[in-house]
Coordinates of C-alpha atoms in Angstrom, one line a residue:
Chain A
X1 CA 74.8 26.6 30.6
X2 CA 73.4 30.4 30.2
X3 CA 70.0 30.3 28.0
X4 CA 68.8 33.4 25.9
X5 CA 65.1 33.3 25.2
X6 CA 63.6 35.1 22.1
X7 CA 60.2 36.3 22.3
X8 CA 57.4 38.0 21.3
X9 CA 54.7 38.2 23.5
X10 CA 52.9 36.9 26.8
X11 CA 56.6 35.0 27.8
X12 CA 54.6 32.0 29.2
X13 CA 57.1 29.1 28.2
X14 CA 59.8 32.3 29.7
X15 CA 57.6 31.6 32.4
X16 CA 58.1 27.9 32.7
X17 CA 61.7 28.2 32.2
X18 CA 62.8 30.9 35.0
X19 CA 60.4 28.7 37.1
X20 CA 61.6 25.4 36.3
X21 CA 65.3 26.6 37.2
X22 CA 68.6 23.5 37.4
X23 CA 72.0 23.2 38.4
X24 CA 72.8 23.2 35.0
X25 CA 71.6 25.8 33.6
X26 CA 69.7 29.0 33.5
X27 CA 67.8 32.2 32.0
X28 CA 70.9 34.3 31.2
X29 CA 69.0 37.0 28.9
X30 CA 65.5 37.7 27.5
X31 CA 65.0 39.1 24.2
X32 CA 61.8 40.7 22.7
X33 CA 61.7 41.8 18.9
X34 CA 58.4 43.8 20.2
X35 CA 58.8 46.8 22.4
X36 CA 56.9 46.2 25.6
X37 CA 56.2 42.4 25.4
X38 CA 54.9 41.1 28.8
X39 CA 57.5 38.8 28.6
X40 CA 60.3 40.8 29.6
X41 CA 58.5 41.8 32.7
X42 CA 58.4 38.3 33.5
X43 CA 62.2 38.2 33.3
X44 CA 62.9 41.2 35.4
X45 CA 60.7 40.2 37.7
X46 CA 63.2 37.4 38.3
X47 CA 66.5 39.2 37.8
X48 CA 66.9 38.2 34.8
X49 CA 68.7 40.5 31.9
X50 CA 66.2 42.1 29.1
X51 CA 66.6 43.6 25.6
X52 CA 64.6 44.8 23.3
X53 CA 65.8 44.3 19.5
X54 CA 62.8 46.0 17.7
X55 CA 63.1 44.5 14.2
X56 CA 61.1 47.5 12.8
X57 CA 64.1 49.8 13.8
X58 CA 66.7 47.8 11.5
X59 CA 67.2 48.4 7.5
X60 CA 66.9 44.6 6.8
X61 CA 66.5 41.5 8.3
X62 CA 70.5 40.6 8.5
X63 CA 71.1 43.6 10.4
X64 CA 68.4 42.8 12.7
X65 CA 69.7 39.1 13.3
X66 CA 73.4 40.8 13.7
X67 CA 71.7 42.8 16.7
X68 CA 70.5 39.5 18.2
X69 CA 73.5 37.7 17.4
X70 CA 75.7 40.3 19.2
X71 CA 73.7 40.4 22.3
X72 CA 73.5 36.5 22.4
X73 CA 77.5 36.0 22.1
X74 CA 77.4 39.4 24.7
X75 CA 75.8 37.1 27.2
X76 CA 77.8 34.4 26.9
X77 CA 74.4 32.3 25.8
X78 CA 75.6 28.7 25.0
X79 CA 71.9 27.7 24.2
X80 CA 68.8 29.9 22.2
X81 CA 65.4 29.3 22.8
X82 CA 62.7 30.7 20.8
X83 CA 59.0 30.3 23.1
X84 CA 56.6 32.3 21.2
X85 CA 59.1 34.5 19.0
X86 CA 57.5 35.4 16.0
X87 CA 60.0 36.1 13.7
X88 CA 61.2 33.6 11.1
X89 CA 65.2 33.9 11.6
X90 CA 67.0 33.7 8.1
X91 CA 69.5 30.8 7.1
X92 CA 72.3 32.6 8.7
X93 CA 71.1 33.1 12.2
X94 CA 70.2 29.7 12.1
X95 CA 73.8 28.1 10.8
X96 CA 75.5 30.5 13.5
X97 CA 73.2 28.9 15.9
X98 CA 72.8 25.3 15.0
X99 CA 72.3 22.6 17.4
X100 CA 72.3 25.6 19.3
X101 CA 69.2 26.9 18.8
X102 CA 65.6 25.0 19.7
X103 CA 62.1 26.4 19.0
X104 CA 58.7 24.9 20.5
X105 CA 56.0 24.7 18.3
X106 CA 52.4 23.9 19.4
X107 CA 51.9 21.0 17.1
X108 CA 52.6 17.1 16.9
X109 CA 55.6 18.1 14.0
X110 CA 55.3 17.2 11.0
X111 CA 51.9 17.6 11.2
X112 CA 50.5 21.7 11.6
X113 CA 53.3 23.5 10.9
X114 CA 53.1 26.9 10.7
X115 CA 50.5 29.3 12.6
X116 CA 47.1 28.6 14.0
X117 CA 47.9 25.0 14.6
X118 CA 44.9 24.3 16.9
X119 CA 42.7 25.4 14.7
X120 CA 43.5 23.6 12.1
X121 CA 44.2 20.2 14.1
X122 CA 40.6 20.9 15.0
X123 CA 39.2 21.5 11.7
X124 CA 41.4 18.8 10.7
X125 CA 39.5 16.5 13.5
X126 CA 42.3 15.1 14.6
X127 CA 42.1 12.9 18.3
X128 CA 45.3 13.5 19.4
X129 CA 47.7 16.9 19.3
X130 CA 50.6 18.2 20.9
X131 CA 53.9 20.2 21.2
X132 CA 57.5 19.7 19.7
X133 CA 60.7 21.1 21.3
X134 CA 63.0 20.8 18.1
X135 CA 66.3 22.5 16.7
X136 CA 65.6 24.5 14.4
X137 CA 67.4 24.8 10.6
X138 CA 66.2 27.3 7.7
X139 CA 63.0 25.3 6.9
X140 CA 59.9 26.6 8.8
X141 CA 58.8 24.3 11.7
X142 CA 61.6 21.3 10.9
X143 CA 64.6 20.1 12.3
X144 CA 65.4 17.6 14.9
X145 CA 62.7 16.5 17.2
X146 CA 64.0 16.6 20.7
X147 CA 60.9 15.8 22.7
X148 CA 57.2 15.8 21.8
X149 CA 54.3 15.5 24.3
X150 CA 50.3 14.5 22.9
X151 CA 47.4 15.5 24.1
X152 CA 43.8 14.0 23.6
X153 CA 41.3 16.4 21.6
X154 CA 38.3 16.7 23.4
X155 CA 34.7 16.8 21.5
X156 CA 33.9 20.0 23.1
X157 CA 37.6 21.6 22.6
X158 CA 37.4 25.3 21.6
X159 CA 40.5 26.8 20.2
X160 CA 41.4 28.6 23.1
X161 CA 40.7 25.4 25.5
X162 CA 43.5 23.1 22.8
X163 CA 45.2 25.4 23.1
X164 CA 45.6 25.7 26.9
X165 CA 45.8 21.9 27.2
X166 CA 48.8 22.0 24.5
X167 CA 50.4 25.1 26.7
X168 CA 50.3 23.3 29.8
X169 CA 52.3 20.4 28.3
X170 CA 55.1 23.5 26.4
X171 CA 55.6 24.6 30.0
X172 CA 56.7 21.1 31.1
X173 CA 58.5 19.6 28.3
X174 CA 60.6 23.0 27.0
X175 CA 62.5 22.8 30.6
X176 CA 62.7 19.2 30.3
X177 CA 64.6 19.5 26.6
X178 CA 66.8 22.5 28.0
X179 CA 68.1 20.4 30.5
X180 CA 68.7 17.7 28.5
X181 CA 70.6 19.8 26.5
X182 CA 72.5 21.5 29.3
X183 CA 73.7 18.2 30.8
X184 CA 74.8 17.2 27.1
X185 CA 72.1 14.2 26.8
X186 CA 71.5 15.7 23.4
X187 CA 73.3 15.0 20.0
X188 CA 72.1 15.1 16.6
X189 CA 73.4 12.4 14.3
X190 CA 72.0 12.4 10.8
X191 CA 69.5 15.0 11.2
X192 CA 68.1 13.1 14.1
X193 CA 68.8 13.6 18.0
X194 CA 70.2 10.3 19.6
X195 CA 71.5 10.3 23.0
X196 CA 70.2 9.8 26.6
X197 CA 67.6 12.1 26.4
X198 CA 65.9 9.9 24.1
X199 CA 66.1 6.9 26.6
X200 CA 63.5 8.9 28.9
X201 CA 59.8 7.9 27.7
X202 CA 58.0 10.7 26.1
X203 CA 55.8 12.5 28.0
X204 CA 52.9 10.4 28.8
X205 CA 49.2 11.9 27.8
X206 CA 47.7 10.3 31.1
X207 CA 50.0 12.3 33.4
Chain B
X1 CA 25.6 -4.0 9.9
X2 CA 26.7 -6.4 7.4
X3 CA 30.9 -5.6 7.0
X4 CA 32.7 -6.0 3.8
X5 CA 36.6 -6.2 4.1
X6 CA 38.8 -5.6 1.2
X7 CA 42.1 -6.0 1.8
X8 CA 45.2 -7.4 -0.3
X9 CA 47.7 -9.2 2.3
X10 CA 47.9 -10.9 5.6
X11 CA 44.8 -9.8 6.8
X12 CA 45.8 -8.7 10.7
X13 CA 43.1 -6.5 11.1
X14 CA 40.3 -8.6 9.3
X15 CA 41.3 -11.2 11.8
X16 CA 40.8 -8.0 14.7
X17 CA 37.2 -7.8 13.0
X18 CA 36.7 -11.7 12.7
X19 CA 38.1 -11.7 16.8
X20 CA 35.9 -8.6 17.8
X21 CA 32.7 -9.7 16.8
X22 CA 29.5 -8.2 18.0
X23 CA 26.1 -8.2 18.4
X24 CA 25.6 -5.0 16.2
X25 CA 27.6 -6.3 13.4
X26 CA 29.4 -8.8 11.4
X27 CA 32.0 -9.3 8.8
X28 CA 29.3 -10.7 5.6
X29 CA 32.1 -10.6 2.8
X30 CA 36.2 -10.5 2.8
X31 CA 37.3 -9.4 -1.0
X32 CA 41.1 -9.4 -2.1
X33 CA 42.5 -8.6 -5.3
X34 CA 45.8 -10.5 -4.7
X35 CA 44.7 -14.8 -5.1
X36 CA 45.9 -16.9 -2.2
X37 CA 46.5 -13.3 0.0
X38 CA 46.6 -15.0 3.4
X39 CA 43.7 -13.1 4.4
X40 CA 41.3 -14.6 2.8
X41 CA 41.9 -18.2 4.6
X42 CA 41.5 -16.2 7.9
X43 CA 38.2 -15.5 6.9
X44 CA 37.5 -19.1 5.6
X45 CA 38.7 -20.4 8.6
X46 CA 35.5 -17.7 10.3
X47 CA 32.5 -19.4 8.3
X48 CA 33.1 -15.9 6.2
X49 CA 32.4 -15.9 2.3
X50 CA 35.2 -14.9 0.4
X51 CA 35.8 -13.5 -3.3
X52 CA 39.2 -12.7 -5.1
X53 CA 38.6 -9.4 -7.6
X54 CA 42.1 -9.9 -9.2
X55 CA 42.8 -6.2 -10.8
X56 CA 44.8 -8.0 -13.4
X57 CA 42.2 -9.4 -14.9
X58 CA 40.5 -6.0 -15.6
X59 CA 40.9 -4.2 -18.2
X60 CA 40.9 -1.0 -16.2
X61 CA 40.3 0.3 -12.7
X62 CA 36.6 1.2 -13.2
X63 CA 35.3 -2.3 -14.4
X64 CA 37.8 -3.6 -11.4
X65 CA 35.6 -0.9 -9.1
X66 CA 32.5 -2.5 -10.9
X67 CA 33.3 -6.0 -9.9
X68 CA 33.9 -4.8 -6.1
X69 CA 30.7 -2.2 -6.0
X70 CA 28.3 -5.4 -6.9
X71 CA 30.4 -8.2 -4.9
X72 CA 30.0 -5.7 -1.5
X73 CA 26.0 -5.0 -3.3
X74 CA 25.4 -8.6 -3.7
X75 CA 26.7 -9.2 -0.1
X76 CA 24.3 -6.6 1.1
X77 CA 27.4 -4.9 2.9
X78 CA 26.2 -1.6 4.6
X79 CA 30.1 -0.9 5.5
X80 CA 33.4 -1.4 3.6
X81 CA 36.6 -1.8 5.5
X82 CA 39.9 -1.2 3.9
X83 CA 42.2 -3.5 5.8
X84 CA 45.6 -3.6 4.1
X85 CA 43.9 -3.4 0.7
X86 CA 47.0 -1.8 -1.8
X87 CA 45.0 -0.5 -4.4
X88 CA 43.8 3.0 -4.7
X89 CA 39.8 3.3 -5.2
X90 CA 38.5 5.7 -7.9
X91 CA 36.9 9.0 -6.8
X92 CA 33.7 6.8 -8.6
X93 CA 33.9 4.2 -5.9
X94 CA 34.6 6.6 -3.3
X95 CA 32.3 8.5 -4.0
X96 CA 29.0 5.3 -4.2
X97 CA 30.4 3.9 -1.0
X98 CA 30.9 8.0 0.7
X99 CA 30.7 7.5 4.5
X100 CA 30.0 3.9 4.6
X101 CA 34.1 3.3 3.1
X102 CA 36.7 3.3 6.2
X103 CA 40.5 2.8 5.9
X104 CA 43.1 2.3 8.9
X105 CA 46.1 4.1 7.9
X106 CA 49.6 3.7 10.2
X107 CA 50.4 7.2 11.3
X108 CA 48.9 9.7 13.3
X109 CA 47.2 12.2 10.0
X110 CA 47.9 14.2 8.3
X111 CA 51.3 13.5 9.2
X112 CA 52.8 10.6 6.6
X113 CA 50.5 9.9 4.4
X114 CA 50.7 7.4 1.8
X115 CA 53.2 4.1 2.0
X116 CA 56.7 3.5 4.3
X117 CA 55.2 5.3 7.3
X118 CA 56.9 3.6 10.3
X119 CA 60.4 4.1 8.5
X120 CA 59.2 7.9 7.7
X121 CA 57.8 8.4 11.3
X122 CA 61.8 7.1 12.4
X123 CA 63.2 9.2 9.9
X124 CA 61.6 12.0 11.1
X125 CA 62.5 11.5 14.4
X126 CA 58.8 11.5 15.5
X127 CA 58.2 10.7 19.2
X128 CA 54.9 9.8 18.6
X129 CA 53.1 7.8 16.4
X130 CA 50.2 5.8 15.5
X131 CA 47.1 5.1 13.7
X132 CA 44.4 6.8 12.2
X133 CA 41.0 4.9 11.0
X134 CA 39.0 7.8 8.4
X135 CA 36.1 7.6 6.0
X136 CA 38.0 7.5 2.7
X137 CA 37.7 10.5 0.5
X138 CA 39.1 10.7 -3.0
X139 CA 42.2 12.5 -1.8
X140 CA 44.9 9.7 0.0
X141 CA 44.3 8.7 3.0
X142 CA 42.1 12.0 3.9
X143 CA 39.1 12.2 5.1
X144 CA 37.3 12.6 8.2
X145 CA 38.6 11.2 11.4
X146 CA 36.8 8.6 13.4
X147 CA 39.5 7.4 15.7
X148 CA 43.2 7.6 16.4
X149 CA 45.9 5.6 18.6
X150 CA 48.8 6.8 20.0
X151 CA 52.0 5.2 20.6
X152 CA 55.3 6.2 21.5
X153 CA 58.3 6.0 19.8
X154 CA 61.5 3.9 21.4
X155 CA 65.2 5.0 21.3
X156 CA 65.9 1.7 20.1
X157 CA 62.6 0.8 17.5
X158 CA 63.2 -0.9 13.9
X159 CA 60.6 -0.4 11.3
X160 CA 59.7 -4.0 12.4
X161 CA 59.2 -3.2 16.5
X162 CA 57.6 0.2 15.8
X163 CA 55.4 -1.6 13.0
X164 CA 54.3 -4.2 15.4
X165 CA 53.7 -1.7 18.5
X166 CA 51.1 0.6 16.0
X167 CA 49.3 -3.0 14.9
X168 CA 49.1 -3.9 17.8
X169 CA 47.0 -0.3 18.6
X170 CA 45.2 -1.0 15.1
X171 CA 43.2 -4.5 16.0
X172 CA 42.0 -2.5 19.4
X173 CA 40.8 0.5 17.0
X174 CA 39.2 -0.8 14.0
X175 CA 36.8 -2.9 15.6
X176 CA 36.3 0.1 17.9
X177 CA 35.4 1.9 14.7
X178 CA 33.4 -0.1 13.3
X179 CA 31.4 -0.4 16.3
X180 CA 31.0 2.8 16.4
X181 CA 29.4 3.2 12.9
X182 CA 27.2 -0.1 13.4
X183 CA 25.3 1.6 16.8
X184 CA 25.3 4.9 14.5
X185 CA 27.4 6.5 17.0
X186 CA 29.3 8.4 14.3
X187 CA 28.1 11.5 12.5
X188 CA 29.9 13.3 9.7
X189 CA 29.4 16.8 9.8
X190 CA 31.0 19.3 8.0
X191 CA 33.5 17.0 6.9
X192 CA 34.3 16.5 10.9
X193 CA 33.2 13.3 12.7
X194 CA 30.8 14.7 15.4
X195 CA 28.4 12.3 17.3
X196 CA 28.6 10.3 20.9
X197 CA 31.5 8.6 19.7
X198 CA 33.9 11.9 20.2
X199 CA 32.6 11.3 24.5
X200 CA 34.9 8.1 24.1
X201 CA 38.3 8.8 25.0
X202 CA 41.0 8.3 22.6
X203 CA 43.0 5.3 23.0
X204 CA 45.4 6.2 25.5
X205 CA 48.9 5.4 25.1
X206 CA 49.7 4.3 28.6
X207 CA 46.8 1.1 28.2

């Protein structure tokens, strides 16, 4: 299965992916919406395909998606991830994509969506927090959970040390629920994924 | 630290308290406000003095509140426990009791709040879930975090299985908890628990 990967930024769950590598499947295209993202170095460091689809230079947001859409289907991408792509795709993209399309969000879903979710788990005192690979549909932050991994809050946690804990369980479980997908392991039934994937335990906060 | 439990049903997690025991506390009082709640022979059954507050027989929630304030007053209770007590307290009562009034709640907050949580947290699709015990604020089932459990979520759980995993979690916490609060091991800051009892570990799902 060829994988496109939408981001914005640092490209560290790109990262994770063009290291984890599979039979099954791999990066086929990275996509940045921002003009020099670090992430696409990442990519052509490994020989993998970049674009940049600069949202700012498009009239309105269905033109821009059109742009991503086209390069997508161009490369033959049977799977989309978005790892840190900060754009919120409109309904279309997203029926065009679905079941197709999987987003990783930094939380424990359906708790902390939206941004600055280890903050707020912190000011929220919560004891445990996490990460969500999910499908994603035109509601922010919902859809289909595929795989969700916790991690323990810690007394003395800054923001920035959650947040590396949390980022160091993305890098394992977003290659985990990619090839899951890619070896068809995955359906969604109901609004909810079912399957083989969800005979393997979730990932285990002592490991 | 004398213990009052409220609580309106079976009673589980008084019987976790009654089982606990420790030298730094004791349950003094078990209230319901349901006659013959199977609770309240558990605590019999202890040596532990018990009182039914039937709401019914109030004509509103503050002279029900009343009754409860100078039963746990009377009982010289220095904590109250909510342990599967179905009514919701008044901001009044809250607010006399602030910081010496715990609930458990099933789900890992802020996530489900309120009743049905197991068959929300499958509905949802979670892969983790689990309890929360909080000093009870006005607001449901807010307030600041003490301690959370963890468990995982099977392919194959009911309500019922994934029900009796969490309570399972639940009788290990509360008394935790409690314990806690009796060696004044938990500080409320900021509306944040702070204090030695954030060193502890969470409850680790893997135990």
């Amino acid at each position: 299965m060829r994988v496109g990967v939408l981001l914005s930024g640092r490209g560290s769950n790109l990262q994770a992916l063009l290291d984890a590598g599979a039979a099954s499947w791999k990066v086929a295209l990275a996509v940045s919406n921002v003009p020099g993202a670090p992430g696409l170095a990442r990519a052509e460091a490994a020989g993998v395909p970049v674009l940049t689809v600069p949202h700012r230079d498009f009239a309105d947001r269905a033109s821009f998606e059109d742009a991503l859409d086209a390069a997508l289907r161009a490369a033959d991408v049977g799977l989309v991830v978005l790892a840190g792509f900060m754009r919120v795709l409109g309904p279309e993209f997203v029926a065009r994509w679905r079941d197709r399309l999987v987003n990783i969000h930094p939380s424990l879903l359906p708790s902390f969506r939206g941004l600055d979710t280890h903050r707020r788990a912190l000011e929220a005192g919560v004891r445990w927090h996490g990460c969500t690979v999910h499908f994603v549909r035109a509601e922010l932050d919902a859809g289909p959970i595929i795989l969700q991994a916790a991690v323990p809050v810690r007394p003395d946690d800054t923001e920035e040390t959650l947040a590396a804990r949390v980022l160091a369980r993305e890098h394992r479980v977003l290659p985990m629920a990619v090839g899951w997908i890619a070896e068809s392991r995955v359906k969604v039934e109901n609004e909810r994924v079912v399957g083989v994937a969800s005979d393997r335990p979730p990932v285990n906060p002592s490991q």
